[in-house]
Amino acid sequence: MYKYFIFIALLFFSFCIKSPAVLDPPYFILQYLQNINSTENQGNNSQCPAPAGPFNPGAILDTGQTLCWNGAGTVQTCALWLPGADGDFNNVPNARSFVGPTQHCKFTSDYTIFDPLHGLTWKACAQGQTGSDCSGSVAAPN
């Protein structure tokens, strides 16, 4: 009886574990988009240096909240009246640190901000504004 059980279990699991014969099209597209060695990607990014890692995309930053308030809107001592509140933890688990705004290496009229913990870069100004002071008017969305 034991032999039959093992045979049936192996037969069942052999059909469950097979990899697909043909990979899904989104996987091929993802491979194409992530191809770092392509000449097109190297030509487009030749002016901009890659930021130095390592980065931790899943890391949690401190919110920067340093004070605590009660329901009436008055400031309270976090450690005494609201222990465990966000204002009670300073730079825990990770301190916030952003670099910028700095001039973009390719689009010199745009300025960017860099997050060294996550490795993210974003525009400092809204779309349509340029320069270090974000001069100009905001572009209306289509």
mmCIF file of C-alpha atoms in Angstrom:
data_model
loop_
_atom_site.group_PDB
_atom_site.id
_atom_site.type_symbol
_atom_site.label_atom_id
_atom_site.label_comp_id
_atom_site.label_asym_id
_atom_site.label_seq_id
_atom_site.Cartn_x
_atom_site.Cartn_y
_atom_site.Cartn_z
ATOM 1 C CA MET A 1 0.000 0.000 0.000
ATOM 2 C CA TYR A 2 2.864 2.340 0.892
ATOM 3 C CA LYS A 3 4.485 1.785 -2.527
ATOM 4 C CA TYR A 4 1.303 2.789 -4.326
ATOM 5 C CA PHE A 5 0.983 5.958 -2.280
ATOM 6 C CA ILE A 6 4.541 7.048 -3.112
ATOM 7 C CA PHE A 7 4.006 6.234 -6.796
ATOM 8 C CA ILE A 8 0.788 8.268 -6.954
ATOM 9 C CA ALA A 9 2.373 11.175 -5.052
ATOM 10 C CA LEU A 10 5.387 11.261 -7.394
ATOM 11 C CA LEU A 11 3.133 11.026 -10.420
ATOM 12 C CA PHE A 12 0.979 13.887 -9.143
ATOM 13 C CA PHE A 13 3.906 16.187 -8.306
ATOM 14 C CA SER A 14 5.689 15.485 -11.590
ATOM 15 C CA PHE A 15 2.813 17.214 -13.404
ATOM 16 C CA CYS A 16 2.752 20.154 -10.989
ATOM 17 C CA ILE A 17 6.380 21.230 -11.189
ATOM 18 C CA LYS A 18 6.986 21.409 -14.935
ATOM 19 C CA SER A 19 8.143 24.731 -16.309
ATOM 20 C CA PRO A 20 6.275 26.171 -19.286
ATOM 21 C CA ALA A 21 7.489 25.148 -22.721
ATOM 22 C CA VAL A 22 7.218 28.710 -24.044
ATOM 23 C CA LEU A 23 7.820 31.760 -21.876
ATOM 24 C CA ASP A 24 5.148 34.419 -21.650
ATOM 25 C CA PRO A 25 5.566 37.455 -23.943
ATOM 26 C CA PRO A 26 5.759 39.920 -21.012
ATOM 27 C CA TYR A 27 8.874 38.098 -19.785
ATOM 28 C CA PHE A 28 10.597 38.623 -23.148
ATOM 29 C CA ILE A 29 9.600 42.290 -23.130
ATOM 30 C CA LEU A 30 10.968 42.667 -19.613
ATOM 31 C CA GLN A 31 14.252 41.057 -20.672
ATOM 32 C CA TYR A 32 14.487 43.462 -23.599
ATOM 33 C CA LEU A 33 13.773 46.512 -21.444
ATOM 34 C CA GLN A 34 16.309 45.471 -18.812
ATOM 35 C CA ASN A 35 19.090 44.692 -21.286
ATOM 36 C CA ILE A 36 21.880 46.834 -19.877
ATOM 37 C CA ASN A 37 24.412 45.858 -22.540
ATOM 38 C CA SER A 38 22.401 47.163 -25.482
ATOM 39 C CA THR A 39 24.114 49.849 -27.554
ATOM 40 C CA GLU A 40 20.992 52.025 -27.459
ATOM 41 C CA ASN A 41 21.022 52.228 -23.662
ATOM 42 C CA GLN A 42 24.759 52.877 -23.542
ATOM 43 C CA GLY A 43 24.469 55.665 -26.103
ATOM 44 C CA ASN A 44 21.617 57.413 -24.310
ATOM 45 C CA ASN A 45 23.168 57.296 -20.856
ATOM 46 C CA SER A 46 26.763 58.108 -21.735
ATOM 47 C CA GLN A 47 26.546 61.621 -20.232
ATOM 48 C CA CYS A 48 24.999 60.655 -16.890
ATOM 49 C CA PRO A 49 27.025 58.709 -14.338
ATOM 50 C CA ALA A 50 25.207 55.934 -12.510
ATOM 51 C CA PRO A 51 24.670 56.590 -8.802
ATOM 52 C CA ALA A 52 26.795 54.448 -6.519
ATOM 53 C CA GLY A 53 24.943 51.788 -4.529
ATOM 54 C CA PRO A 54 24.106 49.677 -2.717
ATOM 55 C CA PHE A 55 20.485 50.742 -2.442
ATOM 56 C CA ASN A 56 17.646 49.313 -0.394
ATOM 57 C CA PRO A 57 14.324 49.937 -2.180
ATOM 58 C CA GLY A 58 12.333 48.404 0.669
ATOM 59 C CA ALA A 59 13.858 50.521 3.425
ATOM 60 C CA ILE A 60 11.585 52.697 5.539
ATOM 61 C CA LEU A 61 12.561 56.313 6.150
ATOM 62 C CA ASP A 62 11.832 58.382 9.209
ATOM 63 C CA THR A 63 8.944 60.754 8.527
ATOM 64 C CA GLY A 64 10.681 63.744 10.102
ATOM 65 C CA GLN A 65 7.855 64.152 12.610
ATOM 66 C CA THR A 66 9.464 65.459 15.815
ATOM 67 C CA LEU A 67 6.462 66.669 17.828
ATOM 68 C CA CYS A 68 3.297 65.043 19.142
ATOM 69 C CA TRP A 69 -0.139 66.606 19.575
ATOM 70 C CA ASN A 70 -3.158 65.628 21.591
ATOM 71 C CA GLY A 71 -6.765 65.690 20.381
ATOM 72 C CA ALA A 72 -7.119 69.393 21.248
ATOM 73 C CA GLY A 73 -4.170 70.322 19.018
ATOM 74 C CA THR A 74 -1.670 71.214 21.746
ATOM 75 C CA VAL A 75 1.900 69.972 21.642
ATOM 76 C CA GLN A 76 2.642 67.112 24.046
ATOM 77 C CA THR A 77 5.864 65.444 25.113
ATOM 78 C CA CYS A 78 6.002 62.309 22.989
ATOM 79 C CA ALA A 79 7.972 60.137 25.412
ATOM 80 C CA LEU A 80 5.776 61.032 28.381
ATOM 81 C CA TRP A 81 2.231 61.261 26.995
ATOM 82 C CA LEU A 82 2.392 59.435 23.663
ATOM 83 C CA PRO A 83 5.128 56.757 23.838
ATOM 84 C CA GLY A 84 5.549 54.905 20.576
ATOM 85 C CA ALA A 85 4.119 57.741 18.485
ATOM 86 C CA ASP A 86 5.953 58.770 15.316
ATOM 87 C CA GLY A 87 7.448 61.869 16.947
ATOM 88 C CA ASP A 88 8.935 59.674 19.684
ATOM 89 C CA PHE A 89 11.340 58.058 17.188
ATOM 90 C CA ASN A 90 13.998 60.351 15.739
ATOM 91 C CA ASN A 91 15.686 58.983 12.583
ATOM 92 C CA VAL A 92 14.363 55.483 13.235
ATOM 93 C CA PRO A 93 14.632 53.192 11.328
ATOM 94 C CA ASN A 94 16.597 55.291 8.793
ATOM 95 C CA ALA A 95 17.317 59.006 8.693
ATOM 96 C CA ARG A 96 15.897 60.971 5.775
ATOM 97 C CA SER A 97 18.610 62.280 3.489
ATOM 98 C CA PHE A 98 17.990 63.724 0.053
ATOM 99 C CA VAL A 99 20.666 65.154 -2.230
ATOM 100 C CA GLY A 100 19.684 68.115 -4.304
ATOM 101 C CA PRO A 101 18.311 69.859 -6.118
ATOM 102 C CA THR A 102 21.207 69.355 -8.511
ATOM 103 C CA GLN A 103 21.424 70.161 -12.208
ATOM 104 C CA HIS A 104 20.611 67.167 -14.413
ATOM 105 C CA CYS A 105 23.570 66.001 -16.506
ATOM 106 C CA LYS A 106 21.632 65.710 -19.779
ATOM 107 C CA PHE A 107 18.708 68.142 -19.373
ATOM 108 C CA THR A 108 20.610 71.088 -17.906
ATOM 109 C CA SER A 109 17.557 73.306 -17.387
ATOM 110 C CA ASP A 110 15.980 70.663 -15.113
ATOM 111 C CA TYR A 111 17.016 69.973 -11.546
ATOM 112 C CA THR A 112 16.668 66.641 -9.786
ATOM 113 C CA ILE A 113 16.631 65.303 -6.237
ATOM 114 C CA PHE A 114 18.327 62.020 -5.325
ATOM 115 C CA ASP A 115 17.409 59.644 -2.496
ATOM 116 C CA PRO A 116 20.630 57.740 -1.613
ATOM 117 C CA LEU A 117 18.854 55.139 0.540
ATOM 118 C CA HIS A 118 16.434 53.924 -2.154
ATOM 119 C CA GLY A 119 18.417 54.959 -5.246
ATOM 120 C CA LEU A 120 15.548 57.051 -6.635
ATOM 121 C CA THR A 121 15.862 60.280 -8.617
ATOM 122 C CA TRP A 122 12.991 62.655 -9.398
ATOM 123 C CA LYS A 123 12.431 66.118 -10.844
ATOM 124 C CA ALA A 124 12.590 68.968 -8.350
ATOM 125 C CA CYS A 125 10.059 71.110 -10.232
ATOM 126 C CA ALA A 126 6.601 70.441 -11.589
ATOM 127 C CA GLN A 127 6.272 69.754 -15.318
ATOM 128 C CA GLY A 128 6.692 73.018 -17.222
ATOM 129 C CA GLN A 129 8.869 74.716 -14.600
ATOM 130 C CA THR A 130 12.641 74.896 -15.027
ATOM 131 C CA GLY A 131 15.781 76.097 -13.320
ATOM 132 C CA SER A 132 16.967 75.951 -9.739
ATOM 133 C CA ASP A 133 14.127 78.251 -8.618
ATOM 134 C CA CYS A 134 11.392 76.391 -10.584
ATOM 135 C CA SER A 135 10.542 79.455 -12.644
ATOM 136 C CA GLY A 136 7.803 79.374 -15.237
ATOM 137 C CA SER A 137 4.253 78.120 -15.144
ATOM 138 C CA VAL A 138 3.090 74.604 -14.512
ATOM 139 C CA ALA A 139 2.068 72.694 -17.636
ATOM 140 C CA ALA A 140 -1.635 71.863 -17.731
ATOM 141 C CA PRO A 141 -2.363 68.128 -17.877
ATOM 142 C CA ASN A 142 -3.869 66.818 -21.102
#
